[in-house]
């Protein structure tokens, strides 16, 4: 132990003598380890960490896939959840849930809270006990008892962690509920993407008679189940498909409906969409760490060569090679551990910034943290890096020709093998940096292409928001209509208001209400899916408010009422898909699937431009717009037109001459002047809504560009360090050349070409690596080919230019060398 402490003190003294080397090495490693640790913390929380439930490996989701609906995995109608609960044999328990937004209006300002209706079987299935109180029972679920369980975060923020919250009455959608429990801090279910927020309230599912009798076009309910002990996933899939065939038998054979029931592990369903992005990010950060390690190895190699005479003297005086090896390894470990600690601190700071940038498509974002396991990962990475980067230079120093080192007096630049090793490290750095820079360039170009996409409407000076009228308060259509029209009147009266409208679904917002329909004269291909579109109801001058161009016919008008002929406006994509090369005006369509729909025909009176229904890089979807006043009429005969309650969940759009942020508060006050308890959500400018949809692609581009920038910086520093060391060691040679008549320009050219030669070889290898890496980011590109020659050319030119600058500085120093002074020193 005493010897080890002596060696440690010696290593500290050696580093203290070379502060520039020590600081450079520590910062280089801190950058690589910090980035790796930060990204690993995200990967661990989202992908690697087990779900916080009892025996999570036995939890699965059950979906439905219907051939006539595109054979994609869907949720299921409410009756199908009940059927799986009753008929399945492979599952210990089956539960259902549906996520929704709920108005909380009894505890401060009205608030829209992410909530979930769940069958009573879900909580016991997950095996998580509440932190306070209890969860609802099966009897409470079946009897529709108004009880609620709070999420921990909502309990803390809205109810201030009140320990006496049990038994408290709260109003959810204007209906009184009794709080019976609070779930633990880390509990989260459903495991929703970040955009949907962490669930704050759970209430019993309590299927209504209407839900139990719902037709097979309402695929909104999720099913989760726990496998029986000993039942394999494949056996569960076979059992689920058996139940699916029972559901399929309820449809007429002539419809050709085929239903399957995909069963997947709950964790797989949770992380499936996040895995490609995190795989790319982790690969990128490992490449950055590789460059940092190469830089550190290069620095240590140079230091080992410079200290070869010292090692020779110590060996000549009786020091063992093992003792010298231990000194070198301890010095490397001191650098790497210090760099690791700095990197962990850097990762902590980076996460505070990154969590705001992380795309909302990632689940469990609130669980991303630097806990003990992540700190141990960072320190372990630092130790591994120190050992791997320090061992080779130490061996180089110890296996050098000691007699030659003593004769040279420390002036030698090392053997040709040492020079080649340093060159190989620099070439590898350049190649990896160019690979990352090319990938970042592809993402930047994709983001640029996306930002140029026309959304189909004019987004500036447009304020939007959402509200849902609680059924407990707005029980009749007359009450809903009165509120809607009063709101429009007051919005029009706001200062600076130009026009206003209500719509059931705004552009750039997911999910959209999609509906099956029958297009007159359209014959689907054999075995094809039913026609489907994104459908919206409008009230007011919606198209002029949004500035959606009219292509044919007319817009919807106020005269399109419940008693007038049924009309609809369709998008360009819908018209071209179902009536290709024809004028859609005057064509008819009706809601339903198959050829036996009893719904009334609706006449197309206008064709408008497509609007983006998701992010700007999403495909255009078929869209249709109906007057809100005709919603009930379009679903049945004329005598039923006044018997149905239509949309109570709506969005408003207000075009104003003022900046949107100047009028948002006035909009809130206007709504609350009509109904002081109504919760508003997403009150924002349409430009903010568009930026929100760009979030995932913006994050990908920003983080990859940051990694690429760090990699290029490290590679340039590597070139600079190598050329500087070479110039320092070859000083006498340069002096002799100039003393014999060589021009300073020749020396400058010689040094520059040595740096550019390494950069050129690295660029060739980097372009090969970029071609391979482009396949990894292919799924993240938009209107850009993976082998974009412009991106690759610019990336290579950038690296070569920076390499030239890095080589020019030591080259200039060599060219300005005084030959006589250099020879005297020699």
Coordinates of N, CA and C in Angstrom, one line a residue, residues 675-751:
X675 N -68.2 30.7 -19.4 CA -68.3 29.6 -18.4 C -67.0 29.6 -17.6
X676 N -67.1 30.0 -16.4 CA -65.9 30.3 -15.5 C -65.2 29.0 -15.1
X677 N -65.8 27.8 -15.3 CA -65.2 26.6 -14.9 C -64.7 25.8 -16.0
X678 N -64.8 26.3 -17.2 CA -64.4 25.5 -18.4 C -62.8 25.5 -18.5
X679 N -62.3 24.3 -18.7 CA -60.8 24.2 -18.8 C -60.4 24.4 -20.3
X680 N -59.5 25.2 -20.5 CA -58.9 25.4 -21.9 C -57.5 24.7 -21.9
X681 N -57.2 24.2 -23.1 CA -55.8 23.7 -23.3 C -55.3 24.1 -24.6
X682 N -53.9 24.0 -24.7 CA -53.2 24.3 -25.9 C -53.6 25.7 -26.5
X683 N -53.8 26.7 -25.6 CA -54.0 28.0 -26.2 C -52.6 28.6 -26.6
X684 N -52.4 28.7 -27.9 CA -51.1 29.0 -28.5 C -51.3 29.5 -29.9
X685 N -50.2 30.1 -30.4 CA -50.2 30.4 -31.8 C -50.1 29.2 -32.7
X686 N -50.6 29.2 -33.9 CA -50.4 28.1 -34.8 C -49.0 27.9 -35.1
X687 N -48.2 28.9 -35.1 CA -46.7 28.7 -35.3 C -46.1 27.9 -34.2
X688 N -46.6 28.1 -33.0 CA -46.1 27.3 -31.9 C -46.5 25.8 -32.1
X689 N -47.7 25.6 -32.6 CA -48.2 24.2 -32.8 C -47.3 23.6 -33.9
X690 N -47.0 24.3 -34.9 CA -46.1 23.7 -36.0 C -44.7 23.4 -35.4
X691 N -44.2 24.3 -34.6 CA -42.9 24.1 -34.0 C -42.9 22.8 -33.1
X692 N -44.0 22.6 -32.4 CA -44.1 21.4 -31.6 C -44.1 20.1 -32.4
X693 N -44.7 20.1 -33.6 CA -44.6 18.9 -34.4 C -43.2 18.7 -35.0
X694 N -42.4 19.8 -35.1 CA -41.0 19.7 -35.6 C -40.1 19.2 -34.5
X695 N -40.6 19.1 -33.3 CA -39.7 18.8 -32.1 C -38.8 17.6 -32.3
X696 N -39.4 16.4 -32.7 CA -38.5 15.2 -32.8 C -37.4 15.4 -33.8
X697 N -37.8 15.9 -35.0 CA -36.8 16.1 -36.1 C -35.8 17.2 -35.6
X698 N -36.2 18.2 -35.0 CA -35.3 19.3 -34.5 C -34.3 18.7 -33.5
X699 N -34.8 17.9 -32.6 CA -33.9 17.3 -31.6 C -32.9 16.4 -32.3
X700 N -33.4 15.5 -33.2 CA -32.4 14.6 -33.9 C -31.3 15.5 -34.6
X701 N -31.7 16.5 -35.2 CA -30.8 17.3 -36.0 C -29.8 18.1 -35.0
X702 N -30.4 18.7 -34.0 CA -29.6 19.4 -33.0 C -28.6 18.6 -32.3
X703 N -29.0 17.4 -31.8 CA -28.1 16.6 -31.1 C -27.0 16.0 -32.0
X704 N -27.4 15.5 -33.2 CA -26.4 15.0 -34.1 C -25.4 16.0 -34.6
X705 N -25.9 17.2 -34.8 CA -25.0 18.3 -35.2 C -24.0 18.6 -34.1
X706 N -24.5 18.6 -32.8 CA -23.7 18.8 -31.7 C -22.6 17.8 -31.6
X707 N -23.0 16.5 -31.7 CA -22.0 15.4 -31.7 C -21.0 15.6 -32.8
X708 N -21.5 15.9 -34.0 CA -20.6 16.0 -35.2 C -19.6 17.2 -34.9
X709 N -20.1 18.3 -34.4 CA -19.3 19.4 -34.1 C -18.2 19.1 -33.1
X710 N -18.6 18.4 -32.0 CA -17.6 17.9 -31.1 C -16.5 17.0 -31.7
X711 N -17.0 16.1 -32.5 CA -16.1 15.1 -33.2 C -15.1 15.8 -34.1
X712 N -15.6 16.8 -34.9 CA -14.7 17.5 -35.8 C -13.7 18.3 -35.0
X713 N -14.2 19.0 -33.9 CA -13.2 19.7 -33.1 C -12.1 18.9 -32.5
X714 N -12.5 17.7 -32.0 CA -11.5 16.8 -31.5 C -10.5 16.3 -32.6
X715 N -11.1 16.0 -33.8 CA -10.2 15.6 -34.9 C -9.2 16.7 -35.3
X716 N -9.7 17.9 -35.3 CA -8.9 19.1 -35.7 C -7.8 19.3 -34.7
X717 N -8.2 19.1 -33.4 CA -7.2 19.2 -32.3 C -6.1 18.1 -32.4
X718 N -6.6 16.9 -32.8 CA -5.7 15.8 -33.0 C -4.7 16.1 -34.1
X719 N -5.2 16.7 -35.2 CA -4.3 17.0 -36.3 C -3.3 18.1 -35.9
X720 N -3.8 19.1 -35.2 CA -3.0 20.2 -34.7 C -1.9 19.7 -33.8
X721 N -2.3 18.8 -32.8 CA -1.3 18.2 -31.9 C -0.2 17.4 -32.6
X722 N -0.6 16.6 -33.6 CA 0.3 15.7 -34.3 C 1.3 16.6 -35.1
X723 N 0.8 17.6 -35.8 CA 1.7 18.4 -36.6 C 2.6 19.3 -35.8
X724 N 2.0 19.8 -34.7 CA 2.8 20.6 -33.8 C 4.0 19.8 -33.2
X725 N 3.7 18.5 -32.7 CA 4.7 17.7 -32.2 C 5.8 17.3 -33.3
X726 N 5.3 17.1 -34.5 CA 6.2 16.7 -35.5 C 7.1 17.9 -35.8
X727 N 6.6 19.1 -35.9 CA 7.4 20.3 -36.2 C 8.4 20.5 -35.1
X728 N 7.9 20.3 -33.8 CA 8.9 20.5 -32.7 C 10.0 19.5 -32.7
X729 N 9.7 18.3 -33.1 CA 10.8 17.3 -33.1 C 11.7 17.4 -34.4
X730 N 11.1 18.0 -35.4 CA 11.9 18.1 -36.7 C 12.5 19.5 -36.8
X731 N 12.5 20.3 -35.7 CA 13.0 21.7 -35.8 C 14.4 21.7 -36.4
X732 N 15.4 20.9 -35.9 CA 16.7 21.0 -36.5 C 16.8 20.6 -38.0
X733 N 15.9 19.7 -38.4 CA 15.9 19.3 -39.8 C 15.4 20.5 -40.6
X734 N 14.3 21.2 -40.1 CA 13.8 22.4 -40.9 C 14.9 23.5 -40.9
X735 N 15.7 23.6 -39.8 CA 16.7 24.7 -39.8 C 17.8 24.3 -40.8
X736 N 18.2 23.1 -40.9 CA 19.2 22.7 -41.8 C 18.7 22.9 -43.3
X737 N 17.5 22.6 -43.5 CA 16.9 22.8 -44.9 C 17.0 24.3 -45.3
X738 N 16.6 25.1 -44.3 CA 16.6 26.6 -44.6 C 18.0 27.1 -44.7
X739 N 18.9 26.5 -43.9 CA 20.3 27.0 -43.9 C 20.9 26.6 -45.3
X740 N 20.5 25.5 -45.9 CA 21.0 25.1 -47.2 C 20.3 25.7 -48.3
X741 N 19.3 26.6 -48.0 CA 18.7 27.4 -49.1 C 17.2 27.1 -49.4
X742 N 16.6 26.3 -48.6 CA 15.2 26.1 -48.8 C 14.4 27.3 -48.5
X743 N 13.4 27.6 -49.3 CA 12.5 28.8 -49.1 C 11.6 28.5 -47.9
X744 N 11.2 29.6 -47.2 CA 10.2 29.4 -46.2 C 8.9 28.8 -46.7
X745 N 8.5 29.2 -47.9 CA 7.3 28.7 -48.5 C 7.4 27.2 -48.7
X746 N 8.6 26.7 -49.0 CA 8.7 25.2 -49.2 C 8.5 24.5 -47.9
X747 N 9.0 25.1 -46.8 CA 8.8 24.5 -45.5 C 7.3 24.5 -45.1
X748 N 6.7 25.7 -45.4 CA 5.3 25.8 -45.1 C 4.5 24.8 -45.9
X749 N 4.8 24.6 -47.2 CA 4.1 23.6 -48.0 C 4.3 22.2 -47.5
X750 N 5.6 21.9 -47.1 CA 5.9 20.6 -46.6 C 5.0 20.2 -45.4
X751 N 4.9 21.1 -44.4 CA 4.2 20.8 -43.2 C 2.7 20.8 -43.5

